[in-house]
Amino acid sequence: MSEQDFETRSGDAVTEEVIAPLPRITLQAFCETPAVAATMQAAIADRRMEKAHARIQMGGPAAAVEAFRAAPTPNIIVLETVSDPASLIGHLDALSESCDPGTKVVVIGHVNDVQLYRDLIRRGVSEYLIAPLGTLDVLRTLSELYVSPGARNLGRIIAVMGAKGGVGSSTVSHNVAWAIARNLDASTVIVDLDIAYGTAGLDFNQDPPQGIAEAVFAPERLDANLLDRLLSRCSDNLALLAAPAMLDRTLDLPEDAFDQLFDLLRATVPCVVLDVPHVWSGWVRRALINADEVVVVAGPELASLRNAKNLIDLARANRPNDSGARLVLNQVGMPKRPEIDAAEFSKALGVEVLTSIPFDAQLFGTAANNGQMIAEVQASGKIAEAFVHIASSLTGRGEAKRSKRSLFEPLVAKLRRKA
């Protein structure tokens, strides 16, 4: 499978904005007001700045000129100015004498002045922002400094994890990925992170000779070409990075074990769905926090409620500039089992239930045994519609494909061709 197989077609890109994490860069900000300093502090604490080494100090452009008279400049200098344009230009000219090649300068001003903006750009300033500004404004600007203008939109990473074992999070993640690829027409890769016991290969009736183990245990070999060879096709828009499901080695992985893989996938595919196993380690925590969307799958019972609260609170505390974790209730209505009502579940956690998926042993069992998705077994049922609803909510897109063709479609198509 080549990278061309995942080229984004018109209407294929996920519509909600994805701000790329910054690479390992150095940044120094010189602020003049407490409000901008607080915004910069919030920005460097964001998950997207995890690899960056950043420092904030007061003093504005004058302090920056003094700081770098005899010291090397960082990759990015952020300057806040409240002075008049002439003073700012003077400080920038002085700073340019000591700036290292490749240093990027971002100026935050308090005046909406087109002429000043043009003067700054002519002097090599990368961007001019106008205060007040939000944390995401800063993150977006810094990220765009390292995204080439001709690059495709970055892929959205969706992490799906169960609140406890056996709640069906893998089934949910696989069917949501299928819905994104088939119903929303977005090229998608599903990544089975359960290297020892993963079921994605079984659920998609695939038995690839290579998969995620080759990417994780030999990171020095991992590049775009190897990743292409490791992916196996499930449908026109869906590929799988399967787990070997073997016990030939233990999985005491470092916290950053999957970073390179996720970066490659994000740069290649519009949508990536992570099937996160129900274990707790540094790399699992990192995968959840650094994902663009987090989905917690829970059963309508007490242990799921407790664990789901912990996961949702973790996401809320560590992802203040992202949407909160989404909650999916699965296996609802299991015969003879006392259950917590969805409204009570939602109230206890302080989040809305994205959808409740009814328990249907016959349907899910048939799909699992046949290596099929729910929509392949029962295309028009409520459960298949629930997965499309989850997919649409996570990607910010409506359903791209209609289930029924209009009688007038052939005539309309001919008229368009003539036009």
PDB file of C-alpha atoms in Angstrom, residues 117-259:
ATOM      1  CA  TYR A 117       2.554  44.803   9.652  1.00  0.00           C
ATOM      2  CA  ARG A 118       4.138  45.381   6.230  1.00  0.00           C
ATOM      3  CA  ASP A 119       7.242  46.934   7.781  1.00  0.00           C
ATOM      4  CA  LEU A 120       7.622  43.955  10.108  1.00  0.00           C
ATOM      5  CA  ILE A 121       7.233  41.386   7.344  1.00  0.00           C
ATOM      6  CA  ARG A 122       9.828  43.236   5.222  1.00  0.00           C
ATOM      7  CA  ARG A 123      12.258  42.934   8.129  1.00  0.00           C
ATOM      8  CA  GLY A 124      11.766  39.191   8.279  1.00  0.00           C
ATOM      9  CA  VAL A 125       9.266  38.946  11.141  1.00  0.00           C
ATOM     10  CA  SER A 126       7.338  35.693  10.739  1.00  0.00           C
ATOM     11  CA  GLU A 127       3.992  36.866  12.134  1.00  0.00           C
ATOM     12  CA  TYR A 128       2.319  39.832  13.799  1.00  0.00           C
ATOM     13  CA  LEU A 129      -0.453  39.085  16.290  1.00  0.00           C
ATOM     14  CA  ILE A 130      -2.794  41.591  17.899  1.00  0.00           C
ATOM     15  CA  ALA A 131      -3.598  41.358  21.598  1.00  0.00           C
ATOM     16  CA  PRO A 132      -5.771  40.309  23.305  1.00  0.00           C
ATOM     17  CA  LEU A 133      -5.361  36.811  21.962  1.00  0.00           C
ATOM     18  CA  GLY A 134      -6.209  33.305  23.131  1.00  0.00           C
ATOM     19  CA  THR A 135      -4.011  30.329  23.864  1.00  0.00           C
ATOM     20  CA  LEU A 136      -5.052  28.568  20.672  1.00  0.00           C
ATOM     21  CA  ASP A 137      -4.141  31.681  18.637  1.00  0.00           C
ATOM     22  CA  VAL A 138      -0.592  31.434  19.957  1.00  0.00           C
ATOM     23  CA  LEU A 139      -0.384  27.672  19.446  1.00  0.00           C
ATOM     24  CA  ARG A 140      -1.757  27.931  15.912  1.00  0.00           C
ATOM     25  CA  THR A 141       0.759  30.603  14.950  1.00  0.00           C
ATOM     26  CA  LEU A 142       3.740  28.766  16.411  1.00  0.00           C
ATOM     27  CA  SER A 143       2.671  25.493  14.808  1.00  0.00           C
ATOM     28  CA  GLU A 144       2.249  27.078  11.374  1.00  0.00           C
ATOM     29  CA  LEU A 145       5.868  28.238  11.486  1.00  0.00           C
ATOM     30  CA  TYR A 146       6.859  24.583  11.068  1.00  0.00           C
ATOM     31  CA  VAL A 147       4.176  23.414   8.640  1.00  0.00           C
ATOM     32  CA  SER A 148       5.136  23.977   5.007  1.00  0.00           C
ATOM     33  CA  PRO A 149       2.571  25.955   2.972  1.00  0.00           C
ATOM     34  CA  GLY A 150       2.074  23.102   0.491  1.00  0.00           C
ATOM     35  CA  ALA A 151       1.562  20.439   3.157  1.00  0.00           C
ATOM     36  CA  ARG A 152      -1.723  18.602   3.407  1.00  0.00           C
ATOM     37  CA  ASN A 153      -3.976  19.108   6.372  1.00  0.00           C
ATOM     38  CA  LEU A 154      -2.668  17.221   9.354  1.00  0.00           C
ATOM     39  CA  GLY A 155      -4.459  14.074  10.350  1.00  0.00           C
ATOM     40  CA  ARG A 156      -6.720  13.882  13.389  1.00  0.00           C
ATOM     41  CA  ILE A 157      -5.826  11.250  15.993  1.00  0.00           C
ATOM     42  CA  ILE A 158      -8.754   9.703  17.878  1.00  0.00           C
ATOM     43  CA  ALA A 159      -7.934   7.552  20.926  1.00  0.00           C
ATOM     44  CA  VAL A 160     -10.587   5.058  22.072  1.00  0.00           C
ATOM     45  CA  MET A 161     -10.178   3.346  25.443  1.00  0.00           C
ATOM     46  CA  GLY A 162     -12.437   1.246  27.638  1.00  0.00           C
ATOM     47  CA  ALA A 163     -13.196   2.284  31.204  1.00  0.00           C
ATOM     48  CA  LYS A 164     -12.658  -1.383  32.129  1.00  0.00           C
ATOM     49  CA  GLY A 165     -11.932  -4.632  30.376  1.00  0.00           C
ATOM     50  CA  GLY A 166     -14.748  -6.262  28.454  1.00  0.00           C
ATOM     51  CA  VAL A 167     -16.838  -3.158  27.717  1.00  0.00           C
ATOM     52  CA  GLY A 168     -16.261  -3.477  23.966  1.00  0.00           C
ATOM     53  CA  SER A 169     -13.960  -0.501  23.339  1.00  0.00           C
ATOM     54  CA  SER A 170     -12.109  -2.355  20.575  1.00  0.00           C
ATOM     55  CA  THR A 171     -15.370  -3.150  18.820  1.00  0.00           C
ATOM     56  CA  VAL A 172     -16.433   0.475  19.125  1.00  0.00           C
ATOM     57  CA  SER A 173     -13.111   1.804  17.818  1.00  0.00           C
ATOM     58  CA  HIS A 174     -13.119  -0.559  14.823  1.00  0.00           C
ATOM     59  CA  ASN A 175     -16.696   0.253  13.848  1.00  0.00           C
ATOM     60  CA  VAL A 176     -16.151   3.999  14.280  1.00  0.00           C
ATOM     61  CA  ALA A 177     -13.070   3.824  12.054  1.00  0.00           C
ATOM     62  CA  TRP A 178     -15.127   1.915   9.497  1.00  0.00           C
ATOM     63  CA  ALA A 179     -17.861   4.571   9.633  1.00  0.00           C
ATOM     64  CA  ILE A 180     -15.353   7.411   9.181  1.00  0.00           C
ATOM     65  CA  ALA A 181     -13.856   5.678   6.156  1.00  0.00           C
ATOM     66  CA  ARG A 182     -17.080   4.433   4.556  1.00  0.00           C
ATOM     67  CA  ASN A 183     -19.806   6.876   5.521  1.00  0.00           C
ATOM     68  CA  LEU A 184     -17.742  10.049   5.819  1.00  0.00           C
ATOM     69  CA  ASP A 185     -15.429   9.151   2.935  1.00  0.00           C
ATOM     70  CA  ALA A 186     -12.244  10.009   4.855  1.00  0.00           C
ATOM     71  CA  SER A 187      -9.088   7.928   4.479  1.00  0.00           C
ATOM     72  CA  THR A 188      -8.492   6.293   7.851  1.00  0.00           C
ATOM     73  CA  VAL A 189      -5.973   4.056   9.578  1.00  0.00           C
ATOM     74  CA  ILE A 190      -6.858   2.048  12.653  1.00  0.00           C
ATOM     75  CA  VAL A 191      -3.920   1.275  14.944  1.00  0.00           C
ATOM     76  CA  ASP A 192      -4.181  -1.712  17.268  1.00  0.00           C
ATOM     77  CA  LEU A 193      -2.037  -0.789  20.279  1.00  0.00           C
ATOM     78  CA  ASP A 194      -2.737  -4.044  22.119  1.00  0.00           C
ATOM     79  CA  ILE A 195       0.368  -5.755  20.780  1.00  0.00           C
ATOM     80  CA  ALA A 196      -0.064  -8.964  22.797  1.00  0.00           C
ATOM     81  CA  TYR A 197      -3.837  -9.506  22.572  1.00  0.00           C
ATOM     82  CA  GLY A 198      -5.149  -7.157  19.853  1.00  0.00           C
ATOM     83  CA  THR A 199      -8.289  -8.216  17.953  1.00  0.00           C
ATOM     84  CA  ALA A 200      -8.341  -5.753  15.046  1.00  0.00           C
ATOM     85  CA  GLY A 201      -6.914  -8.370  12.688  1.00  0.00           C
ATOM     86  CA  LEU A 202      -9.694 -10.785  13.633  1.00  0.00           C
ATOM     87  CA  ASP A 203     -12.425  -8.146  13.406  1.00  0.00           C
ATOM     88  CA  PHE A 204     -11.361  -7.163   9.894  1.00  0.00           C
ATOM     89  CA  ASN A 205     -10.574 -10.743   8.803  1.00  0.00           C
ATOM     90  CA  GLN A 206      -6.920  -9.823   8.233  1.00  0.00           C
ATOM     91  CA  ASP A 207      -3.762 -11.749   9.036  1.00  0.00           C
ATOM     92  CA  PRO A 208      -0.920  -9.508   7.867  1.00  0.00           C
ATOM     93  CA  PRO A 209       2.627 -10.861   8.251  1.00  0.00           C
ATOM     94  CA  GLN A 210       3.819  -7.490   9.562  1.00  0.00           C
ATOM     95  CA  GLY A 211       2.270  -4.803  11.697  1.00  0.00           C
ATOM     96  CA  ILE A 212       2.766  -2.486  14.615  1.00  0.00           C
ATOM     97  CA  ALA A 213       5.457  -4.597  16.314  1.00  0.00           C
ATOM     98  CA  GLU A 214       7.887  -3.908  13.455  1.00  0.00           C
ATOM     99  CA  ALA A 215       7.284  -0.174  13.876  1.00  0.00           C
ATOM    100  CA  VAL A 216       7.688  -0.149  17.661  1.00  0.00           C
ATOM    101  CA  PHE A 217      10.557  -2.564  18.261  1.00  0.00           C
ATOM    102  CA  ALA A 218      12.781  -1.250  15.448  1.00  0.00           C
ATOM    103  CA  PRO A 219      12.197   2.528  15.545  1.00  0.00           C
ATOM    104  CA  GLU A 220      15.502   3.222  13.789  1.00  0.00           C
ATOM    105  CA  ARG A 221      14.048   1.607  10.633  1.00  0.00           C
ATOM    106  CA  LEU A 222      10.693   3.378  10.747  1.00  0.00           C
ATOM    107  CA  ASP A 223      10.016   5.819   7.939  1.00  0.00           C
ATOM    108  CA  ALA A 224       7.180   6.543   5.520  1.00  0.00           C
ATOM    109  CA  ASN A 225       8.168   3.711   3.185  1.00  0.00           C
ATOM    110  CA  LEU A 226       8.255   1.088   5.928  1.00  0.00           C
ATOM    111  CA  LEU A 227       4.957   2.355   7.314  1.00  0.00           C
ATOM    112  CA  ASP A 228       3.359   1.911   3.890  1.00  0.00           C
ATOM    113  CA  ARG A 229       4.489  -1.725   3.832  1.00  0.00           C
ATOM    114  CA  LEU A 230       3.172  -2.387   7.338  1.00  0.00           C
ATOM    115  CA  LEU A 231      -0.365  -1.181   6.576  1.00  0.00           C
ATOM    116  CA  SER A 232      -2.886  -3.722   5.289  1.00  0.00           C
ATOM    117  CA  ARG A 233      -5.970  -2.653   3.371  1.00  0.00           C
ATOM    118  CA  CYS A 234      -9.425  -3.316   4.801  1.00  0.00           C
ATOM    119  CA  SER A 235     -11.436  -1.276   2.269  1.00  0.00           C
ATOM    120  CA  ASP A 236     -10.937   1.538  -0.219  1.00  0.00           C
ATOM    121  CA  ASN A 237     -10.538   4.141   2.519  1.00  0.00           C
ATOM    122  CA  LEU A 238      -9.508   2.030   5.500  1.00  0.00           C
ATOM    123  CA  ALA A 239      -6.184   0.465   6.402  1.00  0.00           C
ATOM    124  CA  LEU A 240      -5.040  -1.432   9.466  1.00  0.00           C
ATOM    125  CA  LEU A 241      -1.836  -1.434  11.475  1.00  0.00           C
ATOM    126  CA  ALA A 242      -2.396  -4.779  13.133  1.00  0.00           C
ATOM    127  CA  ALA A 243      -1.032  -6.266  16.342  1.00  0.00           C
ATOM    128  CA  PRO A 244       0.761  -9.625  16.174  1.00  0.00           C
ATOM    129  CA  ALA A 245      -1.206 -10.937  19.190  1.00  0.00           C
ATOM    130  CA  MET A 246       1.750 -13.070  20.289  1.00  0.00           C
ATOM    131  CA  LEU A 247       3.471 -13.515  23.651  1.00  0.00           C
ATOM    132  CA  ASP A 248       7.028 -13.848  22.339  1.00  0.00           C
ATOM    133  CA  ARG A 249       8.115 -10.650  24.108  1.00  0.00           C
ATOM    134  CA  THR A 250       7.009  -8.450  26.977  1.00  0.00           C
ATOM    135  CA  LEU A 251       5.798  -4.907  26.431  1.00  0.00           C
ATOM    136  CA  ASP A 252       7.720  -2.772  28.911  1.00  0.00           C
ATOM    137  CA  LEU A 253       7.774   0.105  26.456  1.00  0.00           C
ATOM    138  CA  PRO A 254       9.191   3.585  27.087  1.00  0.00           C
ATOM    139  CA  GLU A 255       6.781   6.499  27.353  1.00  0.00           C
ATOM    140  CA  ASP A 256       7.670   7.848  23.901  1.00  0.00           C
ATOM    141  CA  ALA A 257       7.619   4.455  22.156  1.00  0.00           C
ATOM    142  CA  PHE A 258       4.862   5.437  19.717  1.00  0.00           C
ATOM    143  CA  ASP A 259       5.743   9.104  19.135  1.00  0.00           C
TER     144      ASP A 259
END
